[in-house]
Tab-separated table of C-alpha atoms and ligand atoms in Angstrom:
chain	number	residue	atom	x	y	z
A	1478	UNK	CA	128.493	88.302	152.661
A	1479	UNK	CA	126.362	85.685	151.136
A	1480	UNK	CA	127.268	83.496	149.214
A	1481	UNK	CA	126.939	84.939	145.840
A	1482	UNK	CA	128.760	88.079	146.695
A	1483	UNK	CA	131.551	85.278	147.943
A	1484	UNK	CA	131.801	83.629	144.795
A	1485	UNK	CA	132.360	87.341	142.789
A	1486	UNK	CA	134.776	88.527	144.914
A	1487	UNK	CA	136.902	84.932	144.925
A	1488	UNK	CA	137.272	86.120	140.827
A	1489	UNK	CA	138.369	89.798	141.801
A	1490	UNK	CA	142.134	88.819	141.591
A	1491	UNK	CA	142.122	87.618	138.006
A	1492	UNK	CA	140.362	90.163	136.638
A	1493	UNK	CA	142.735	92.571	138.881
A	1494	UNK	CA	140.034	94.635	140.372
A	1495	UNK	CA	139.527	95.648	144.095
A	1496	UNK	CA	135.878	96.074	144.184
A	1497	UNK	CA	132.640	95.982	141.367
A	1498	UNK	CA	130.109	98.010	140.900
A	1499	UNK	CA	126.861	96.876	139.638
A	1500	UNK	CA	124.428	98.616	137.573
A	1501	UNK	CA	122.957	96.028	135.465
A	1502	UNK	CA	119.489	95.225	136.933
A	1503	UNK	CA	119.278	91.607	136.750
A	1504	UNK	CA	122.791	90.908	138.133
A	1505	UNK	CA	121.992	93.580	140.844
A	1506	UNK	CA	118.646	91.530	141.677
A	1507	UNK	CA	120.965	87.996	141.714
A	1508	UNK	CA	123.358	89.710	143.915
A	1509	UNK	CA	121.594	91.658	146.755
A	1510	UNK	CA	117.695	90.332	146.079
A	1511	UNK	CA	116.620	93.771	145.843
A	1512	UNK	CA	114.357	93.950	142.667
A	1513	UNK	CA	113.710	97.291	142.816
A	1514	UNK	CA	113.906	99.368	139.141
A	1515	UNK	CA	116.457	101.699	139.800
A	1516	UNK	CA	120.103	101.295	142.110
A	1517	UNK	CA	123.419	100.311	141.866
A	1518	UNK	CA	125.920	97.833	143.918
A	1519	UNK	CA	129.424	98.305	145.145
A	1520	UNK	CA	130.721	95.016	146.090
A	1521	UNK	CA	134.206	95.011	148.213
A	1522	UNK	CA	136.089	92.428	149.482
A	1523	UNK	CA	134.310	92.744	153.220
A	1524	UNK	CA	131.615	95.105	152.385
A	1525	UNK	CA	128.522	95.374	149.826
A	1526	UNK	CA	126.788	98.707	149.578
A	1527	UNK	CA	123.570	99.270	148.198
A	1528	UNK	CA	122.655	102.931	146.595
A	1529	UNK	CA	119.224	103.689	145.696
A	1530	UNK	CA	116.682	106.912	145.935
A	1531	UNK	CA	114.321	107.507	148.004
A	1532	UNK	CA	111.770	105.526	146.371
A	1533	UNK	CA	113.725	102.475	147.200
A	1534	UNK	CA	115.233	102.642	150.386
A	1535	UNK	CA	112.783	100.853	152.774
A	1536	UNK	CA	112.300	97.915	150.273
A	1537	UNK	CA	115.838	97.844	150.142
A	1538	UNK	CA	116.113	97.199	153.391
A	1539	UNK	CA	114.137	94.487	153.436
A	1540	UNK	CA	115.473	92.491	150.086
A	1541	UNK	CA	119.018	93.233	150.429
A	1542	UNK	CA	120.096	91.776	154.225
A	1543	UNK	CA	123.942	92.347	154.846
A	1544	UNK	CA	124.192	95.159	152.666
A	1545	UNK	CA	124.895	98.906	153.623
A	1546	UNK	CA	122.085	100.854	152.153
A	1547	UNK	CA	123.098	104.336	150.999
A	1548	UNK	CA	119.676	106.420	149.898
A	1549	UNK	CA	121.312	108.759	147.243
A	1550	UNK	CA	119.713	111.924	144.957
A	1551	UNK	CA	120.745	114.032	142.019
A	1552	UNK	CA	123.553	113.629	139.474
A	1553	UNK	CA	126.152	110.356	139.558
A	1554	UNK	CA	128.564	113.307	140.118
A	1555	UNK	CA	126.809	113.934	143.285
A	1556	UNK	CA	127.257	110.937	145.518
A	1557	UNK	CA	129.301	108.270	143.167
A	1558	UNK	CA	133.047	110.269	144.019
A	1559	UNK	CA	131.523	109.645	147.940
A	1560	UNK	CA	130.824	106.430	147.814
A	1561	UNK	CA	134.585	105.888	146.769
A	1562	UNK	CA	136.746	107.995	148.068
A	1563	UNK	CA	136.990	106.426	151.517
A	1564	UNK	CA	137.052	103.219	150.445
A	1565	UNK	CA	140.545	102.327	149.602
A	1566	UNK	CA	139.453	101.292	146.270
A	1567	UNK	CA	142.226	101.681	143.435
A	1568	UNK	CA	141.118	99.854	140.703
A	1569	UNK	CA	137.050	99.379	140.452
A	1570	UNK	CA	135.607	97.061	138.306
A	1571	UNK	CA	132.599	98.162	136.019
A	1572	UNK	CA	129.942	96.079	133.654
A	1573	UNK	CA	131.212	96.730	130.461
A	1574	UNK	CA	128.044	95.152	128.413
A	1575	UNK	CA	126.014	97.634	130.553
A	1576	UNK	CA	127.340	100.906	131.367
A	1577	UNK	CA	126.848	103.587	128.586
A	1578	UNK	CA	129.553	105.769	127.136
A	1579	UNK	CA	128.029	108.699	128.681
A	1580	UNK	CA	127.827	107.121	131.717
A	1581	UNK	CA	131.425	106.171	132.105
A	1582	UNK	CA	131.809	109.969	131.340
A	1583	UNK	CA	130.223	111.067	133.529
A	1584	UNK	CA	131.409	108.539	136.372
A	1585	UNK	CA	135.548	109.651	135.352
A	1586	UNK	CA	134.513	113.435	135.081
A	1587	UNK	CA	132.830	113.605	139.163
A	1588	UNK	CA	136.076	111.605	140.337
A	1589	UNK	CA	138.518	113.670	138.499
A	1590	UNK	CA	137.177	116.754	139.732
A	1591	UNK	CA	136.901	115.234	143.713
A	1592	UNK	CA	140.350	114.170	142.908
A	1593	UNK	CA	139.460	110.664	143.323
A	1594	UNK	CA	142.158	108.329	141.969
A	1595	UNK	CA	140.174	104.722	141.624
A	1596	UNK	CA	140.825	103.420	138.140
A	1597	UNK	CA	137.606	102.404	136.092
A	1598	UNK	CA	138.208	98.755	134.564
A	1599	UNK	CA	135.858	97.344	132.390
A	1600	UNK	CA	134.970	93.767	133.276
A	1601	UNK	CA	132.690	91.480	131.112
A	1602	UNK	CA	130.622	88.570	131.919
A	1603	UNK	CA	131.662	88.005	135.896
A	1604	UNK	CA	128.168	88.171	137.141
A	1605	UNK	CA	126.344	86.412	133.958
A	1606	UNK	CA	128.432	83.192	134.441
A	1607	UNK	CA	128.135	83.041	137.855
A	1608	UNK	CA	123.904	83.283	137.329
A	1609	UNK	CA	124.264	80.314	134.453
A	1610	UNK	CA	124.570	78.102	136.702
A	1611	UNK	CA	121.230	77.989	139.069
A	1612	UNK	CA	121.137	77.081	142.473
A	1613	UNK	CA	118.187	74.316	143.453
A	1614	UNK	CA	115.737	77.151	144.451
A	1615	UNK	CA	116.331	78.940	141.030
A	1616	UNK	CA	115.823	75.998	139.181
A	1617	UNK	CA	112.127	74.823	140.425
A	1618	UNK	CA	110.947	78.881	140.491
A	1619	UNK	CA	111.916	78.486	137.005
A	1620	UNK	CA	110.166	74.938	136.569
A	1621	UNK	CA	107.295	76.925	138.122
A	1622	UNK	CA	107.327	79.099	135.029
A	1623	UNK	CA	107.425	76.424	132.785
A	1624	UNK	CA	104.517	74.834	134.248
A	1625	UNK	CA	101.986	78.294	133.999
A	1626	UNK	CA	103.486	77.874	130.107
A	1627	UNK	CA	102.247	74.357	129.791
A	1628	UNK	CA	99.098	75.695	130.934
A	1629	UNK	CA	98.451	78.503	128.869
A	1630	UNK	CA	99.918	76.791	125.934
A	1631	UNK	CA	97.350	73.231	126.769
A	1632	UNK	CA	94.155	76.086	127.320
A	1633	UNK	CA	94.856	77.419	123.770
A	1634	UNK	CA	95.700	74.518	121.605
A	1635	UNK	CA	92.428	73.118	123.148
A	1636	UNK	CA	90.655	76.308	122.029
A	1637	UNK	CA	92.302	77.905	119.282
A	1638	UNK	CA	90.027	77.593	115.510
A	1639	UNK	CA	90.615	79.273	112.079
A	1640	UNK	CA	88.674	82.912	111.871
A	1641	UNK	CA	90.599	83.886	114.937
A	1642	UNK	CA	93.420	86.392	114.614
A	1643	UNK	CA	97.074	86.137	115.950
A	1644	UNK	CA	96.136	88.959	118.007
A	1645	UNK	CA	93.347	87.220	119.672
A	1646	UNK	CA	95.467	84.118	120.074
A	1647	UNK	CA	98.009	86.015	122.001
A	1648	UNK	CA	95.355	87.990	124.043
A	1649	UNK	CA	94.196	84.738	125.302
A	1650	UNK	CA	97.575	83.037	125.997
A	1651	UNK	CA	98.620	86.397	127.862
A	1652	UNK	CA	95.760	86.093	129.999
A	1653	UNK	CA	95.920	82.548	130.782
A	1654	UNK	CA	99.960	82.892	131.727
A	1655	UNK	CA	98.615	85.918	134.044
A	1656	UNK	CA	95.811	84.180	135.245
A	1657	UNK	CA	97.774	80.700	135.794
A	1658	UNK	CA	100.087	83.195	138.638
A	1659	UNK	CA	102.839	84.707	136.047
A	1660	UNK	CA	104.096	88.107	136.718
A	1661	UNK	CA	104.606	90.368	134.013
A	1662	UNK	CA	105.716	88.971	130.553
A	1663	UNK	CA	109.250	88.053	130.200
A	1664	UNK	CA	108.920	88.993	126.802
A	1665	UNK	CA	106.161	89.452	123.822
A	1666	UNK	CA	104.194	86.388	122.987
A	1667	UNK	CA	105.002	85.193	119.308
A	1668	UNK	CA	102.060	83.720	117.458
A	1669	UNK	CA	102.867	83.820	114.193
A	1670	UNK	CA	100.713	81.807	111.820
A	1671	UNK	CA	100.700	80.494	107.448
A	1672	UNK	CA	103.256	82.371	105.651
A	1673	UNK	CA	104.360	84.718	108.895
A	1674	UNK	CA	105.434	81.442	110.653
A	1675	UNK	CA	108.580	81.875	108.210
A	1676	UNK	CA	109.837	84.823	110.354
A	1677	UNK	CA	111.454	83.807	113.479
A	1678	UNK	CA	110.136	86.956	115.415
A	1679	UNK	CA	107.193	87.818	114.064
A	1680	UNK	CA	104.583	90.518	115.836
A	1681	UNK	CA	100.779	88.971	116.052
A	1682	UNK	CA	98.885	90.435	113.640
A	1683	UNK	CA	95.445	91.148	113.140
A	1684	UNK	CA	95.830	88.344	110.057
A	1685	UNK	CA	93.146	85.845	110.372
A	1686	UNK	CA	94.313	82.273	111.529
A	1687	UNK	CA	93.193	79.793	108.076
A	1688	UNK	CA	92.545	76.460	107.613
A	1689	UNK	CA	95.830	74.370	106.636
A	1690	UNK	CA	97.853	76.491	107.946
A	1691	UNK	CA	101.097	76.022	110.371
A	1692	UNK	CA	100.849	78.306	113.891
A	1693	UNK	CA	103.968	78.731	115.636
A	1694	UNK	CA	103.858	80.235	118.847
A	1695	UNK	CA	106.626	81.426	121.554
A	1696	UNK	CA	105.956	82.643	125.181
A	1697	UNK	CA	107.265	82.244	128.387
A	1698	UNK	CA	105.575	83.045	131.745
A	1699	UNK	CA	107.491	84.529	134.947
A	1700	UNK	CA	108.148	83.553	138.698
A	1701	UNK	CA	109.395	84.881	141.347
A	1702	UNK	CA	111.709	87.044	138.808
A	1703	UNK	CA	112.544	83.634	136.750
A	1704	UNK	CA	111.770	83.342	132.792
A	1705	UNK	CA	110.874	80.076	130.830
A	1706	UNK	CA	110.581	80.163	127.832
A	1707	UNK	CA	108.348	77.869	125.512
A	1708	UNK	CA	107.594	77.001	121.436
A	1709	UNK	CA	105.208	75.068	119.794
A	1710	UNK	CA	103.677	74.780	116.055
A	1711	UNK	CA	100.635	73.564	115.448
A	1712	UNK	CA	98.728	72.916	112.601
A	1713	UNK	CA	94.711	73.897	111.746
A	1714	UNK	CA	93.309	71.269	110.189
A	1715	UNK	CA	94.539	67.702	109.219
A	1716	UNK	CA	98.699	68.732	108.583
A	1717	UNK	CA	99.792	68.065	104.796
A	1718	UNK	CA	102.880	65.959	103.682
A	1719	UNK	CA	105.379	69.348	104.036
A	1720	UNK	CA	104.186	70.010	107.628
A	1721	UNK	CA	104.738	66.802	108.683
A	1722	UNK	CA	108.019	66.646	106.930
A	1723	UNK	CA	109.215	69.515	108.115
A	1724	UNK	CA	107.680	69.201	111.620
A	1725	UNK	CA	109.583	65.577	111.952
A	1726	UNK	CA	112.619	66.943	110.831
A	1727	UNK	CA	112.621	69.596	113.506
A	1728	UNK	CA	111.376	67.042	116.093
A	1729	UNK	CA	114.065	64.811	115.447
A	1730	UNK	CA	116.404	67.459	115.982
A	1731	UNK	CA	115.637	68.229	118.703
A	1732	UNK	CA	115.049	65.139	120.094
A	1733	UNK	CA	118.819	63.635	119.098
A	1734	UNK	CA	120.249	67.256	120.558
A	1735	UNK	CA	118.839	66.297	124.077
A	1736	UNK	CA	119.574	62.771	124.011
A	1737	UNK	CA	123.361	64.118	123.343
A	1738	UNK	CA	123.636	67.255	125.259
A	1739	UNK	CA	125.671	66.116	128.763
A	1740	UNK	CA	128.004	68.026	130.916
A	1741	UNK	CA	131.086	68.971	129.182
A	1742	UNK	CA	129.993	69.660	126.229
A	1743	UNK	CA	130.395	72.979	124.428
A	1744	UNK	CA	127.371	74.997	123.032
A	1745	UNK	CA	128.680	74.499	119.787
A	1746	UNK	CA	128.968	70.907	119.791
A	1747	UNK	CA	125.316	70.792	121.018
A	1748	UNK	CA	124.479	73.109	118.145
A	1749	UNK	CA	126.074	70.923	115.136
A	1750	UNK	CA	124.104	67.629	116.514
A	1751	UNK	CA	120.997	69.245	115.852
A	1752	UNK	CA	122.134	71.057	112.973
A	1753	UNK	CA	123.391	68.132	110.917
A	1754	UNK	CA	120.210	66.475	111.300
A	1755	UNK	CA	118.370	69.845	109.544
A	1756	UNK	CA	120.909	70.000	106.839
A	1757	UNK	CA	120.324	66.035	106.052
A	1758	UNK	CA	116.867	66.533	105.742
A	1759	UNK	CA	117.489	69.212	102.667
A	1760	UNK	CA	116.765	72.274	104.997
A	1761	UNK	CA	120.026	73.532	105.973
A	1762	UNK	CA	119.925	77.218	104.726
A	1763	UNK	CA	116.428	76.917	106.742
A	1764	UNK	CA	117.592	76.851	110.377
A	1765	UNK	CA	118.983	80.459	110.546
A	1766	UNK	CA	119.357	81.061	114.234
A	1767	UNK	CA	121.384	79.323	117.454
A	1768	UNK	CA	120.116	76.133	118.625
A	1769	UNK	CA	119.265	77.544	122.021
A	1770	UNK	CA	119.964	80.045	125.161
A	1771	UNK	CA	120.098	79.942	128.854
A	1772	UNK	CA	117.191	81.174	130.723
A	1773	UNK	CA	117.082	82.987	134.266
A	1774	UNK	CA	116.452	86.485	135.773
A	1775	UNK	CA	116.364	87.142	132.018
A	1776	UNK	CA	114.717	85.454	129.151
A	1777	UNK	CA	118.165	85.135	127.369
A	1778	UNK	CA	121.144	85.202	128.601
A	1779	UNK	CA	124.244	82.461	129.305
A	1780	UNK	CA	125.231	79.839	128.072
A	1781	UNK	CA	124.718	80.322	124.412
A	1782	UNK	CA	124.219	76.852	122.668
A	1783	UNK	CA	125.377	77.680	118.947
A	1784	UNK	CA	127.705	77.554	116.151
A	1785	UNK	CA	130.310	80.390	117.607
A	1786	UNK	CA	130.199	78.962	121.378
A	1787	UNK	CA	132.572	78.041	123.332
A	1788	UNK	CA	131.009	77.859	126.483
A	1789	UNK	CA	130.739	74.198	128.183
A	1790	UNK	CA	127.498	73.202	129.251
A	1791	UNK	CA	127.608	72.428	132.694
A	1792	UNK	CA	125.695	70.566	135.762
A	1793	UNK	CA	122.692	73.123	137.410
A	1794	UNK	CA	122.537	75.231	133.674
A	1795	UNK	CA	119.151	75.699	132.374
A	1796	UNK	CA	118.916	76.577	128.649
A	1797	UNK	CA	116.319	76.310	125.700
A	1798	UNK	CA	116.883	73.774	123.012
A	1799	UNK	CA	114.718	74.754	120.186
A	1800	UNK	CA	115.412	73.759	116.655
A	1801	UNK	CA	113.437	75.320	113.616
A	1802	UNK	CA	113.130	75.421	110.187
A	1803	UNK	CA	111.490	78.615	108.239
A	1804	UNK	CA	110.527	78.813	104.203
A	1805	UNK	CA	110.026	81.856	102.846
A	1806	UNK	CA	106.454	82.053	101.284
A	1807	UNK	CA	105.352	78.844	103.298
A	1808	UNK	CA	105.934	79.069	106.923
A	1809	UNK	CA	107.801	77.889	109.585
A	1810	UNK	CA	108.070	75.287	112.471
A	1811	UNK	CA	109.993	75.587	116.033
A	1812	UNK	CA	109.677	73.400	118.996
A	1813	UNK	CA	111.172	75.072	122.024
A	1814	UNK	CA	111.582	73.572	125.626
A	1815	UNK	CA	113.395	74.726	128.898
A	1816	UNK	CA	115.663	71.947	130.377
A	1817	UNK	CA	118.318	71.673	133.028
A	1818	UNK	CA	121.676	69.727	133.147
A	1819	UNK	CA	120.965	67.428	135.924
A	1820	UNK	CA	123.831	64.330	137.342
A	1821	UNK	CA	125.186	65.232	133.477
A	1822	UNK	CA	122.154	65.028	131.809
A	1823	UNK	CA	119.369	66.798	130.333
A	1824	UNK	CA	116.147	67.264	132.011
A	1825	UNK	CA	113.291	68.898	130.219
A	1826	UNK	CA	111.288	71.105	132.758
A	1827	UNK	CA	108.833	72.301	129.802
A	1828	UNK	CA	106.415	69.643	129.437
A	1829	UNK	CA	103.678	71.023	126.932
A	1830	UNK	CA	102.461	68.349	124.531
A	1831	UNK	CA	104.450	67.869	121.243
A	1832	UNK	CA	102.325	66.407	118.455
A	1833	UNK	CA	104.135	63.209	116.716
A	1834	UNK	CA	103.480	62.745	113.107
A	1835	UNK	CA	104.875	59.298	112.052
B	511	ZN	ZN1	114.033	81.019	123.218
């Protein structure tokens, strides 16, 4: 057992389950270190088991020491009531956030009909909190990641001119984050530029970059499994008395949100700081998503750092803390960086140049 699997199966009492089983990919990668696309995980009190086809089975092997490797084939139906039946299981924990309605169906129907009685109970959350919090190792693969984003993001601000497209932009960042040692894109790079920069997500175009015009782009490279996850805006040309404005504003928030953010703090609370300093500026309608998310195996996931959470924010979490404000018609700014709670504090592992305007 190592000692992830330790940690899960310390919480099996309160949730009153007997054993898990994983399908979700990223908590089955945290959990066994089999990265594989396809398998699933049946965690017991004294025994992990780890089904996957054919394709899988030798890597398995390999990634996932001190688990039981079961090669399966066919239908859920076929080996899932198997896998089971023997095991003294009576009530088995599933990911509720992940497994599909047919799914479930399917799992009930092949027990009911091998006369299996283990009771499905839908569990929430176990894994995801226990990967918010990031062992050393996690933390510098992810630092890693942040670093081949510096990079890319230092290569095209040095580069980047008006008469280029977004697309082009994006081609070029892509290739420096692959070239710089990233594996495939934790998600699609954002470069978003004049009047697009007012939506959030928005697709690179084939709009042509202008003079005097804000560019606000998002990427994140990956290691070793491990997102980060970066923004910056720049501006083409010498930046008017709005972009600087708004660009301070944003700064600032962001700024004062680290400076406060310590352990024990809730997402929320770490949300407001930033948020009051938005809405002072005029631009409170403007900031229309959460100040920030953790990052990890995936590009988002916990803690959440915004008005509806809860969470505390706690030593060895690494999370994004990126402020923005977006005008319809004119554009938008974000500044995004990656930071960990370190001895209660935050420590920003994202170190891509921020312009200051004073
Ligand atoms: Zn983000």
């Amino acid at each position: 057992m190592n000692n992830r699997l330790q940690k899960l199966s310390e919480k099996f009492a309160e949730k009153e389950i007997d054993a898990f089983f994983i399908s979700q990919m990223e908590n089955r990668r945290y959990l066994s270190g089999f990265d594989g696309s396809a398998g699933y995980l049946l965690i017991m009190e004294k025994k992990a088991v780890l089904a996957t086809d054919f394709r899988y089975t030798e890597q398995a092997k390999t990634e996932a020491p001190g688990f039981e490797i079961l090669q399966i084939a066919g239908s859920i139906a076929d080996w899932f009531p198997g896998l089971v039946s023997d095991s003294g299981i009576k009530r088995l924990g599933f990911e509720a956030g992940d497994v599909t309605f047919n799914f479930h169906r399917q799992l009930n129907d092949a027990m009911k009909k091998k006369k299996v009685p283990v009771k499905l109970v839908p569990v929430n959350g176990m894994v995801e909190s226990l990967r918010a919090v990031k062992e050393p190792g996690e933390i510098e693969f992810i630092r890693k990641a942040a670093a081949i984003t510096d990079a890319a993001f230092e290569y095209v601000e040095s580069t980047i001119k008006a008469g280029m497209t977004e697309k082009q932009v994006a081609w070029e960042l892509e290739k420096s984050l692959r070239e710089n040692g990233s594996q495939a894109l934790p998600f699609e790079i954002i470069v978003a530029s004049g009047p697009q920069a007012a939506l959030p997500h928005a697709k690179p175009s084939d709009r042509v970059i202008n003079e005097g015009e804000p560019v606000l782009i998002d990427m994140g490279a990956r290691y070793e499994g491990y997102a980060s996850d970066l923004s910056r805006t720049i501006y083409i040309g010498v930046p008017d008395g709005t972009f600087r404005k708004i660009y301070r504003t944003v700064l600032d928030a962001q700024t004062v949100a680290m400076s406060i953010i310590s352990a024990g703090i809730t997402g929320h609370q770490a949300d407001s700081v930033a948020r009051e300093i938005i809405e002072k500026a005029g631009y409170g309608n403007a900031f229309g998503h959460t100040l920030g998310h953790g990052v990890g195996l995936a590009a988002h996931e916990l803690p959440r750092l915004g008005p509806d959470s809860e969470e505390t924010l706690n030593e060895g979490m690494v999370f994004t803390v990126e402020p923005g404000i977006y005008l319809t018609g004119w554009g938008g700014v974000r500044i995004e960086d990656t930071v960990v709670m370190e001895q209660g504090k935050v420590r920003v592992l994202s170190q891509a140049r921020k312009v200051r305007y004073d």
